[in-house]
Short mmCIF file of C-alpha atoms and ligand atoms in Angstrom, two decimals:
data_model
loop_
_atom_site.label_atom_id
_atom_site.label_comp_id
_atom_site.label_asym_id
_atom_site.label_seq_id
_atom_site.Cartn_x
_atom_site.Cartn_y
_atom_site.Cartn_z
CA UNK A 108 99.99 179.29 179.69
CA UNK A 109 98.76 182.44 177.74
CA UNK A 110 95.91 181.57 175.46
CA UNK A 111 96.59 183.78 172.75
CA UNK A 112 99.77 182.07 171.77
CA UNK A 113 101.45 182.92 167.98
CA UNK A 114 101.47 179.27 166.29
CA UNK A 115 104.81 177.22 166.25
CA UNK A 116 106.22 174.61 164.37
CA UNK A 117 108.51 174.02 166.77
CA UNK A 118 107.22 171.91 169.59
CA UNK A 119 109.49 168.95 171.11
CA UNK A 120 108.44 166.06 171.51
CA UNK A 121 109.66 166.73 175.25
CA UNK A 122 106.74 169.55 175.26
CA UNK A 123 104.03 167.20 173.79
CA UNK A 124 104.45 164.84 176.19
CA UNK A 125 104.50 167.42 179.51
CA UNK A 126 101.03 168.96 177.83
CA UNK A 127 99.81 165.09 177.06
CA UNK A 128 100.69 164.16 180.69
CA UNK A 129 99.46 166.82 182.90
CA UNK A 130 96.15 166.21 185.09
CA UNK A 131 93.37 165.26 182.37
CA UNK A 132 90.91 168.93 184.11
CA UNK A 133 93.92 171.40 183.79
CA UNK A 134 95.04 170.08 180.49
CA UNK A 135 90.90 170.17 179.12
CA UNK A 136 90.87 173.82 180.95
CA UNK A 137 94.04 175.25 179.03
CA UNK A 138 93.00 173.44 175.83
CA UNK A 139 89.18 175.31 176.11
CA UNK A 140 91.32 178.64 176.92
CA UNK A 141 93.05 178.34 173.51
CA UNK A 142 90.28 177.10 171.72
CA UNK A 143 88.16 180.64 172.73
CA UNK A 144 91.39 182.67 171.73
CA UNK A 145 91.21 181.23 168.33
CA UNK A 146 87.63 180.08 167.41
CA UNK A 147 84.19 181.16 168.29
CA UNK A 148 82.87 179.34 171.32
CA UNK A 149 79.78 176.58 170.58
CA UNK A 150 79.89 176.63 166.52
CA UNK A 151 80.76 172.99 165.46
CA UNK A 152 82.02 172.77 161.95
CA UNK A 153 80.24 170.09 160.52
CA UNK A 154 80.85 168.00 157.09
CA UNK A 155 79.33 164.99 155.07
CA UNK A 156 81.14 161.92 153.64
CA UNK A 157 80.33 160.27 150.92
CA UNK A 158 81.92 156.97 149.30
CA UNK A 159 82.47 157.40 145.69
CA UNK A 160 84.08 153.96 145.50
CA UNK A 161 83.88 151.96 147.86
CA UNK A 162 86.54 148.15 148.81
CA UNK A 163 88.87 146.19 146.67
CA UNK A 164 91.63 148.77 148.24
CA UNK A 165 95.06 147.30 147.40
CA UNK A 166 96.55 148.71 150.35
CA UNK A 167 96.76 146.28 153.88
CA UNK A 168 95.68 149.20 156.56
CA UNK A 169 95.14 146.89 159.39
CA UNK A 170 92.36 148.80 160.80
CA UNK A 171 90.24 149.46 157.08
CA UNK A 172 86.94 147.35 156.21
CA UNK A 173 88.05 148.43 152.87
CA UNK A 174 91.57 146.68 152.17
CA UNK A 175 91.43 143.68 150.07
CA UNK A 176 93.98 142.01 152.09
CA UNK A 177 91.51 141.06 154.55
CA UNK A 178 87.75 139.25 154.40
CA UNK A 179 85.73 142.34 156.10
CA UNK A 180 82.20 141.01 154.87
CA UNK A 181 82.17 144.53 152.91
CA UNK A 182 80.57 144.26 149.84
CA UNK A 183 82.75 146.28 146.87
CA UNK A 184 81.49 149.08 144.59
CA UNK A 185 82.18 150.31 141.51
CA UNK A 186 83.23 154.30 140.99
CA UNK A 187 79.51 155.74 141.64
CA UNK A 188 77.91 158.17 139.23
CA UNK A 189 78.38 162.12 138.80
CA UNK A 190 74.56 162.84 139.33
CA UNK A 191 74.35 160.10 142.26
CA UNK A 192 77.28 162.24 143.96
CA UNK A 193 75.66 165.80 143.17
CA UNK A 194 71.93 164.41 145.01
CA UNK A 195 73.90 163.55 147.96
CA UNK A 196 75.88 166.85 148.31
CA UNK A 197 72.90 168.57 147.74
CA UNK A 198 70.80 166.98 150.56
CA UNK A 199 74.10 167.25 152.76
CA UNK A 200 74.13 170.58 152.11
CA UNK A 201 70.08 171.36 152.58
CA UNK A 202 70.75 169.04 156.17
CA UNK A 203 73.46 171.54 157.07
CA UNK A 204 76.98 170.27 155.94
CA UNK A 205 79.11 173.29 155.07
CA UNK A 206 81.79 170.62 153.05
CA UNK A 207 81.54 167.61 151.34
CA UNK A 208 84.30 164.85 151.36
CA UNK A 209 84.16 162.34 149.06
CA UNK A 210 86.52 159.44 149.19
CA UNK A 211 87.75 156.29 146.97
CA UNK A 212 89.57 153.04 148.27
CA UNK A 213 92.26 153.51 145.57
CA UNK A 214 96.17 153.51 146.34
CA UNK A 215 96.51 156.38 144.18
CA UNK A 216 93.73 157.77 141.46
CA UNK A 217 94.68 156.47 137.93
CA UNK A 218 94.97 158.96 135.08
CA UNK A 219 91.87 157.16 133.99
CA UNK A 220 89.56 158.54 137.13
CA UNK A 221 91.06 161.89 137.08
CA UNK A 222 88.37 163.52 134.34
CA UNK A 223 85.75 161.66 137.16
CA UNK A 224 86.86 163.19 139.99
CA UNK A 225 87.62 166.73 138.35
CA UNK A 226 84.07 166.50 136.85
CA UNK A 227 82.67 165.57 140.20
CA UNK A 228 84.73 168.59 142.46
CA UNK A 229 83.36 171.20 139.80
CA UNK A 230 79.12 169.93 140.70
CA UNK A 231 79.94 170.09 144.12
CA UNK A 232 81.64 173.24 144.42
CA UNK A 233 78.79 174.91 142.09
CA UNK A 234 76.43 174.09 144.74
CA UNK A 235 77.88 176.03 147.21
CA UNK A 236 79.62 173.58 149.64
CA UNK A 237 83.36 173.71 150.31
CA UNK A 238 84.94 170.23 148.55
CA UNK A 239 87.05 168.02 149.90
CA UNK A 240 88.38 164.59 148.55
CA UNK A 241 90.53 161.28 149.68
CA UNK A 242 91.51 159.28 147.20
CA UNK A 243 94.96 158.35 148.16
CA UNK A 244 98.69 159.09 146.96
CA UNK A 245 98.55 162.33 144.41
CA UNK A 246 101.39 163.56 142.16
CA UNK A 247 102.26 166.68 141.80
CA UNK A 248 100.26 166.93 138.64
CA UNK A 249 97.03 165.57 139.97
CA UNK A 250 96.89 167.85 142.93
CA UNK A 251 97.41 171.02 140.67
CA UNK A 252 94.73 169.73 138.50
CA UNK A 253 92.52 169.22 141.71
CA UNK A 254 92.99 172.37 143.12
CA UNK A 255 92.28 174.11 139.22
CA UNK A 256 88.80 171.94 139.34
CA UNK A 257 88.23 173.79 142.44
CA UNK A 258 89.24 171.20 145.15
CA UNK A 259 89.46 172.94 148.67
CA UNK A 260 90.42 170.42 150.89
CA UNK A 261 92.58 167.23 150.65
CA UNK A 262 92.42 164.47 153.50
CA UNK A 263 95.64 162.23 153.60
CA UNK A 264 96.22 160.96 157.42
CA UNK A 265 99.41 160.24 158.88
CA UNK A 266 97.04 158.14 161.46
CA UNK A 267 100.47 157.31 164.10
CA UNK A 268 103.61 158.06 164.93
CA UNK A 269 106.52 157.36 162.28
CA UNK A 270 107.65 154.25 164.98
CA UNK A 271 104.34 152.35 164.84
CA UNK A 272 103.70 152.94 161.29
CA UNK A 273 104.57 149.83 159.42
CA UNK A 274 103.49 147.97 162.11
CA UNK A 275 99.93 148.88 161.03
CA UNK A 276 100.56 149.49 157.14
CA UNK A 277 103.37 147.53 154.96
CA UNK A 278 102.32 148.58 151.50
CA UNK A 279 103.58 152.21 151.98
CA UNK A 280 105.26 154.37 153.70
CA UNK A 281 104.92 157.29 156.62
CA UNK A 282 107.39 159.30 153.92
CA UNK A 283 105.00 158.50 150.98
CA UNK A 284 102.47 160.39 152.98
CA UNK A 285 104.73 163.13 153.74
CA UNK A 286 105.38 162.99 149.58
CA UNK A 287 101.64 163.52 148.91
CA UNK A 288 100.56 165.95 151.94
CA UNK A 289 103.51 168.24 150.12
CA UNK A 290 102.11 168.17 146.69
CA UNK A 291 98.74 169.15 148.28
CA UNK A 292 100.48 171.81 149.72
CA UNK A 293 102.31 173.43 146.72
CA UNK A 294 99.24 172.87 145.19
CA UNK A 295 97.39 175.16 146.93
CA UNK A 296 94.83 173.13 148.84
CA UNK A 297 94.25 172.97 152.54
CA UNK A 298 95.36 170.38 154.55
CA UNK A 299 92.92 167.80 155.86
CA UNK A 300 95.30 165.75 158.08
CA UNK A 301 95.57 163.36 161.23
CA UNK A 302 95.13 159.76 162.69
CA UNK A 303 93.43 157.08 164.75
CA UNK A 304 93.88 156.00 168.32
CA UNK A 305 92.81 152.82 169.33
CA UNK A 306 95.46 150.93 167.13
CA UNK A 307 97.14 149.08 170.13
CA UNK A 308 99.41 151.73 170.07
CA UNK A 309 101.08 153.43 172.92
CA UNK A 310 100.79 157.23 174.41
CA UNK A 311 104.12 157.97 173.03
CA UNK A 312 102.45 157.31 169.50
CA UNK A 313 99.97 159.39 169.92
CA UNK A 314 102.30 162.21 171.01
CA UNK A 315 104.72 161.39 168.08
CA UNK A 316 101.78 161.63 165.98
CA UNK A 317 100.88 164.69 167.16
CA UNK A 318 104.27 166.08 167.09
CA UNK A 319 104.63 165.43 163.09
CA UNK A 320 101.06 166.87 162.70
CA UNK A 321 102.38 170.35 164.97
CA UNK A 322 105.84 170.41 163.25
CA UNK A 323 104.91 170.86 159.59
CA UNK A 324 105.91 173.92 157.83
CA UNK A 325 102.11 174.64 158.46
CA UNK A 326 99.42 173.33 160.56
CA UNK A 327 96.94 171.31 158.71
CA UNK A 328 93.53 173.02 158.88
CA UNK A 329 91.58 170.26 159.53
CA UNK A 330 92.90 167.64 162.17
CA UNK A 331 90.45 164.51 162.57
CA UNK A 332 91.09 161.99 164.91
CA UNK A 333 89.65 158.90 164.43
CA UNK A 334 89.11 156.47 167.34
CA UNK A 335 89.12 152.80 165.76
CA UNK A 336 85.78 151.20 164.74
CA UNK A 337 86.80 147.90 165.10
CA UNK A 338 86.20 145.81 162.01
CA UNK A 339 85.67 142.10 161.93
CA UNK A 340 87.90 140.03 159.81
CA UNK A 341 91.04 142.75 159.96
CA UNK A 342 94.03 142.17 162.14
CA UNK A 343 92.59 145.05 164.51
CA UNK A 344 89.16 143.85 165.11
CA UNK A 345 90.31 142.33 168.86
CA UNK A 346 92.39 145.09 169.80
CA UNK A 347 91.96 146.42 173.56
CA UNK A 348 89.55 149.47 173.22
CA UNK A 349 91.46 152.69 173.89
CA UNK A 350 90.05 154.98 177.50
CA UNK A 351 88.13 157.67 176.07
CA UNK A 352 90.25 160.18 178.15
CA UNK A 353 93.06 159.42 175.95
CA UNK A 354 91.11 160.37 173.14
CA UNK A 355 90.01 163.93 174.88
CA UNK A 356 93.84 163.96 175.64
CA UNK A 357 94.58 163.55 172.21
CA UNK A 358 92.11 166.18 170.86
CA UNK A 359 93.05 168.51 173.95
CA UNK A 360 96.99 168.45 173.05
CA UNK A 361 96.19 169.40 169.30
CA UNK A 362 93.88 172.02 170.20
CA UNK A 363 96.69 173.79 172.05
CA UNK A 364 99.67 172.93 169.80
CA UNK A 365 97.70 173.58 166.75
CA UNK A 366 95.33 176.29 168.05
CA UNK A 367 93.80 177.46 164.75
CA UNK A 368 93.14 173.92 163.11
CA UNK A 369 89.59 172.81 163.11
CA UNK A 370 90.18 169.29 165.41
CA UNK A 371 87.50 166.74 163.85
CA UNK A 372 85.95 164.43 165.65
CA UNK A 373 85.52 161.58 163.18
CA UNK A 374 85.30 158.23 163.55
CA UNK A 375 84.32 156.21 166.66
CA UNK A 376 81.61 158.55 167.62
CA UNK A 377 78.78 156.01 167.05
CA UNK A 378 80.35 154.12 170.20
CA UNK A 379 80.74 157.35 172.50
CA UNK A 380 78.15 158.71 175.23
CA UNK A 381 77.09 162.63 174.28
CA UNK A 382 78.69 162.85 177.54
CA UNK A 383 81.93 161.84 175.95
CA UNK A 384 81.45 163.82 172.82
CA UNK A 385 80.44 167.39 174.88
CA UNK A 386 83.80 166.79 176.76
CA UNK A 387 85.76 166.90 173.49
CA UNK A 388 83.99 169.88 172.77
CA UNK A 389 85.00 170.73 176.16
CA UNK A 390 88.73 169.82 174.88
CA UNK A 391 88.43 171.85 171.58
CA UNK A 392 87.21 169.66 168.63
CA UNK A 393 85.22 172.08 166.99
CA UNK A 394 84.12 169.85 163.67
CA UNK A 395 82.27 166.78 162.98
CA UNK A 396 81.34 164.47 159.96
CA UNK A 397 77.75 164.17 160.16
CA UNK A 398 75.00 161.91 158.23
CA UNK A 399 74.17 158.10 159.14
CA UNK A 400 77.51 157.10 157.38
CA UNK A 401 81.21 157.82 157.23
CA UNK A 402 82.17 155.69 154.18
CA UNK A 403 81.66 152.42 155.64
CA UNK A 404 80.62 152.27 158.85
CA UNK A 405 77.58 153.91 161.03
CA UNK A 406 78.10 157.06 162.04
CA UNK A 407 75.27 159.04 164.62
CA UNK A 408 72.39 160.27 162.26
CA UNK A 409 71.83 163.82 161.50
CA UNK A 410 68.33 163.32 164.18
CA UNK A 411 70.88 162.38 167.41
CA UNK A 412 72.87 165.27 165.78
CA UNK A 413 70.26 167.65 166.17
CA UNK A 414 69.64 166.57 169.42
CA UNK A 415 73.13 166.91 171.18
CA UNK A 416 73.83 170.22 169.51
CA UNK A 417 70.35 171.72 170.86
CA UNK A 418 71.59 169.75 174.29
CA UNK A 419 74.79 171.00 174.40
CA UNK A 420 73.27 174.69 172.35
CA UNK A 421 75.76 174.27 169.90
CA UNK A 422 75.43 175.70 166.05
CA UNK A 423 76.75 174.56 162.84
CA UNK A 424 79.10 176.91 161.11
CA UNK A 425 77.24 178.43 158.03
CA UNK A 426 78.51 177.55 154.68
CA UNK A 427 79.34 180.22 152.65
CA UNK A 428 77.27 181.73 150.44
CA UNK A 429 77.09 181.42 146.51
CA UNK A 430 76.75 184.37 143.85
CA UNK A 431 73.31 182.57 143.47
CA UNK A 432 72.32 182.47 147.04
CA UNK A 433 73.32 185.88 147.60
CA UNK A 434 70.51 187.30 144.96
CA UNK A 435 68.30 184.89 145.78
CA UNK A 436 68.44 187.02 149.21
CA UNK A 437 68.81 190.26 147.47
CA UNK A 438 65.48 189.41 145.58
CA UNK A 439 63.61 188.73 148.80
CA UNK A 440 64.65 191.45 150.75
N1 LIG B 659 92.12 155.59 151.07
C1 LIG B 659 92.36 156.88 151.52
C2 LIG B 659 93.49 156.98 152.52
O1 LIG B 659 93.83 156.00 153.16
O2 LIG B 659 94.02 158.09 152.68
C3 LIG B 659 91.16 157.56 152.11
C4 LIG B 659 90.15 156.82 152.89
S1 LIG B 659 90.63 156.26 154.48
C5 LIG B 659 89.22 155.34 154.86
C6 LIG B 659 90.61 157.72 155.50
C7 LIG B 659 90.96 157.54 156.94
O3 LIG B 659 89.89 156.93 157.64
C8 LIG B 659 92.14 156.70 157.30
O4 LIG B 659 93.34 157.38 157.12
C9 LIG B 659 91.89 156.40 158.76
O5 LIG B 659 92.42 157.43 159.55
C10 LIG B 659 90.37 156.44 158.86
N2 LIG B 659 89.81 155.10 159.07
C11 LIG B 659 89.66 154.13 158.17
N3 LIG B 659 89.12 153.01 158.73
C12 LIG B 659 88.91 153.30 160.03
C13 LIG B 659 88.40 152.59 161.14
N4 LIG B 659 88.00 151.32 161.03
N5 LIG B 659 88.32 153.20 162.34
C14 LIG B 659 88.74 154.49 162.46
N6 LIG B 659 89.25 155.22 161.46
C15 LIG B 659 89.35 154.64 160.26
C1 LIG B 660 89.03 160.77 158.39
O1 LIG B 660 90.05 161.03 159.06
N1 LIG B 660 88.05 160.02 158.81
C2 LIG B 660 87.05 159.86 157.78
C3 LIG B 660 87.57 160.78 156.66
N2 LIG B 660 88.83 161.21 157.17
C4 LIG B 660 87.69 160.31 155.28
C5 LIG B 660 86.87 158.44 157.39
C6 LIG B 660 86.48 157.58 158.55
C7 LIG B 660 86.26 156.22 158.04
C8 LIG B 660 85.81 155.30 159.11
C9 LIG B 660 85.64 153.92 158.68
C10 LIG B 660 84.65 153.69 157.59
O2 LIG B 660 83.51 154.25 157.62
O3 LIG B 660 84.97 152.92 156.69
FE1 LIG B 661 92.73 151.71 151.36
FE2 LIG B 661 92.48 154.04 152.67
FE3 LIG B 661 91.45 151.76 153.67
FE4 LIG B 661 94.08 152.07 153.64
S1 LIG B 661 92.59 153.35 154.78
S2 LIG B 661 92.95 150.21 153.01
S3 LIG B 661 94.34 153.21 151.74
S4 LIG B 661 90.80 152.79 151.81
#
């Protein structure tokens, strides 16, 4: 296949699963072709989460710690302060984060949080870092008012395919996220947008996942995919654990239908080998969330970090410069 393909929102599902099914070295090999066509080899992306309010979620996600519909052992938390948020983006930033994501258990954000989260996107953005925020369903209105405060990112998941969604979520709807990841769009925000394997669910999900993530008007720009942390107390915590090569296949198919979206390794990395993790490299994830935490779980430490990027002599894409940073330079030059 020639690397340097023009993107297409066109893919079958037919082609999805001939890419998904080939042998696991040839499809890694043409997914590493595209990925040098597209991106600058070795530079990893890499952002910070942060949990601005954290359980009590009234949505029944059968793989979240954070739904109330289940007994998870998580203990809730209120909305967290403005200047609490603004310390932790800064240190993200000084450890290397380029972006910032904060994200709320919330079905939707009510008008009442709305001057909180504006207020909160405008610190962040001052310092310098690239925003990006999950806080559930938007309206149109909120996501124009987001993107005004300065909001560059918005994640919204479809997680699956359309078949296997309500067996994992009842309280909404695969179209309700379509509804939302449109507003985002005619907002003017990039598209944070993907899912989680390891549900129980089959290889044809994953490919009909993939083939709603490749068949949008436009490709997100950021594609994470999530392999399930199990959770005790939700339905999901005794689900069969997913092969790790149908994780790389996963990441290796959206690499090369999607060849200038940033695939994010996100959750799940806490239980893979660096081995693992340098063959989705291999595959072409080229982003990470980094820190000790996603927003409720354990994620690997900045310190392992560090160490598998000078292993594997990686670097983390620089974030761009502010008006203050740049004569901050000028002045010692
Ligand atoms: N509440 C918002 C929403 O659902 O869009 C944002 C937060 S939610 C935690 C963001 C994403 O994290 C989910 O869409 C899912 O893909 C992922 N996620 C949540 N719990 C997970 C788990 N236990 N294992 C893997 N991924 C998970
Ligand atoms: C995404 O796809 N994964 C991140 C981010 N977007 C918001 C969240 C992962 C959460 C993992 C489970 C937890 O820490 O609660
Ligand atoms: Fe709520 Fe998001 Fe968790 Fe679903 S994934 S229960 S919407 S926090």
């Amino acid at each position: 296949m020639d690397g340097k393909m023009s993107l297409r929102n066109d893919w079958t599902r037919e082609e999805i699963q001939t890419l998904y099914d080939q042998p696991f070295l040839d499809l890694v090999f043409t997914a590493q072709s595209v990925h040098r066509q597209h991106f600058p080899a070795n530079i990893i992306q890499v952002s910070t989460l942060l949990s601005i309010k954290t359980g009590k979620c009234p949505e029944d996600c059968k793989y979240c710690s954070q739904s109330a519909h289940y007994d998870s052992k998580l203990e809730a938390e209120k909305r967290i302060a403005v200047e609490t948020v603004i310390r932790e983006a800064q240190a993200a930033k000084d450890s290397g984060s380029s972006r910032f994501c904060m994200g709320a258990a919330w079905r939707n954000p009510h008008e009442r949080d709305m001057p909180y989260v504006l207020e909160m996107v405008k610190e962040v953005k001052a310092l310098g870092l690239e925003t990006c925020m999950t806080l559930g369903m938007l309206n149109s209105s909120q996501a124009e008012r987001l993107k005004d405060a300065g909001l560059d990112y918005y994640n919204h998941n479809l997680d699956t395919s359309r078949e296997y969604y309500s067996h994992i979520i009842s309280t909404r709807t695969f179209d309700d996220r379509l509804d939302t990841l449109d507003h985002v769009r005619q907002a003017g925000m990039k598209v944070c947008s993907g899912g989680i394997v390891g549900l129980g669910e089959k290889a044809s999900d994953r490919i009909g996942l993939l083939h709603e993530l490749a068949t949008m008007p436009m490709h997100p720009e950021s594609v994470p995919i999530n392999m399930l942390v199990p959770i005790e107390g939700t339905p999901l915590a005794d689900v069969e654990k997913l092969d790790v090569t149908e994780w790389i296949r996963t990441i290796a198919v959206a690499r090369i239908i999607m060849p200038q979206s940033y695939i994010r390794l996100s959750a799940g990395r806490e239980s893979l080998s660096d081995a693992d993790q340098a063959l989705a490299f291999m595959a072409g994830a080229n982003s990470l969330f980094s820190g000790d935490k996603l927003l409720t779980t354990p994620n690997a430490g900045e310190g392992k970090d560090q160490i598998l990027f000078a292993k594997l002599g990686l670097s983390a894409e620089k974030a761009k410069p502010t008006i203050a940073d740049l004569s901050i330079d000028a002045m010692s030059a």
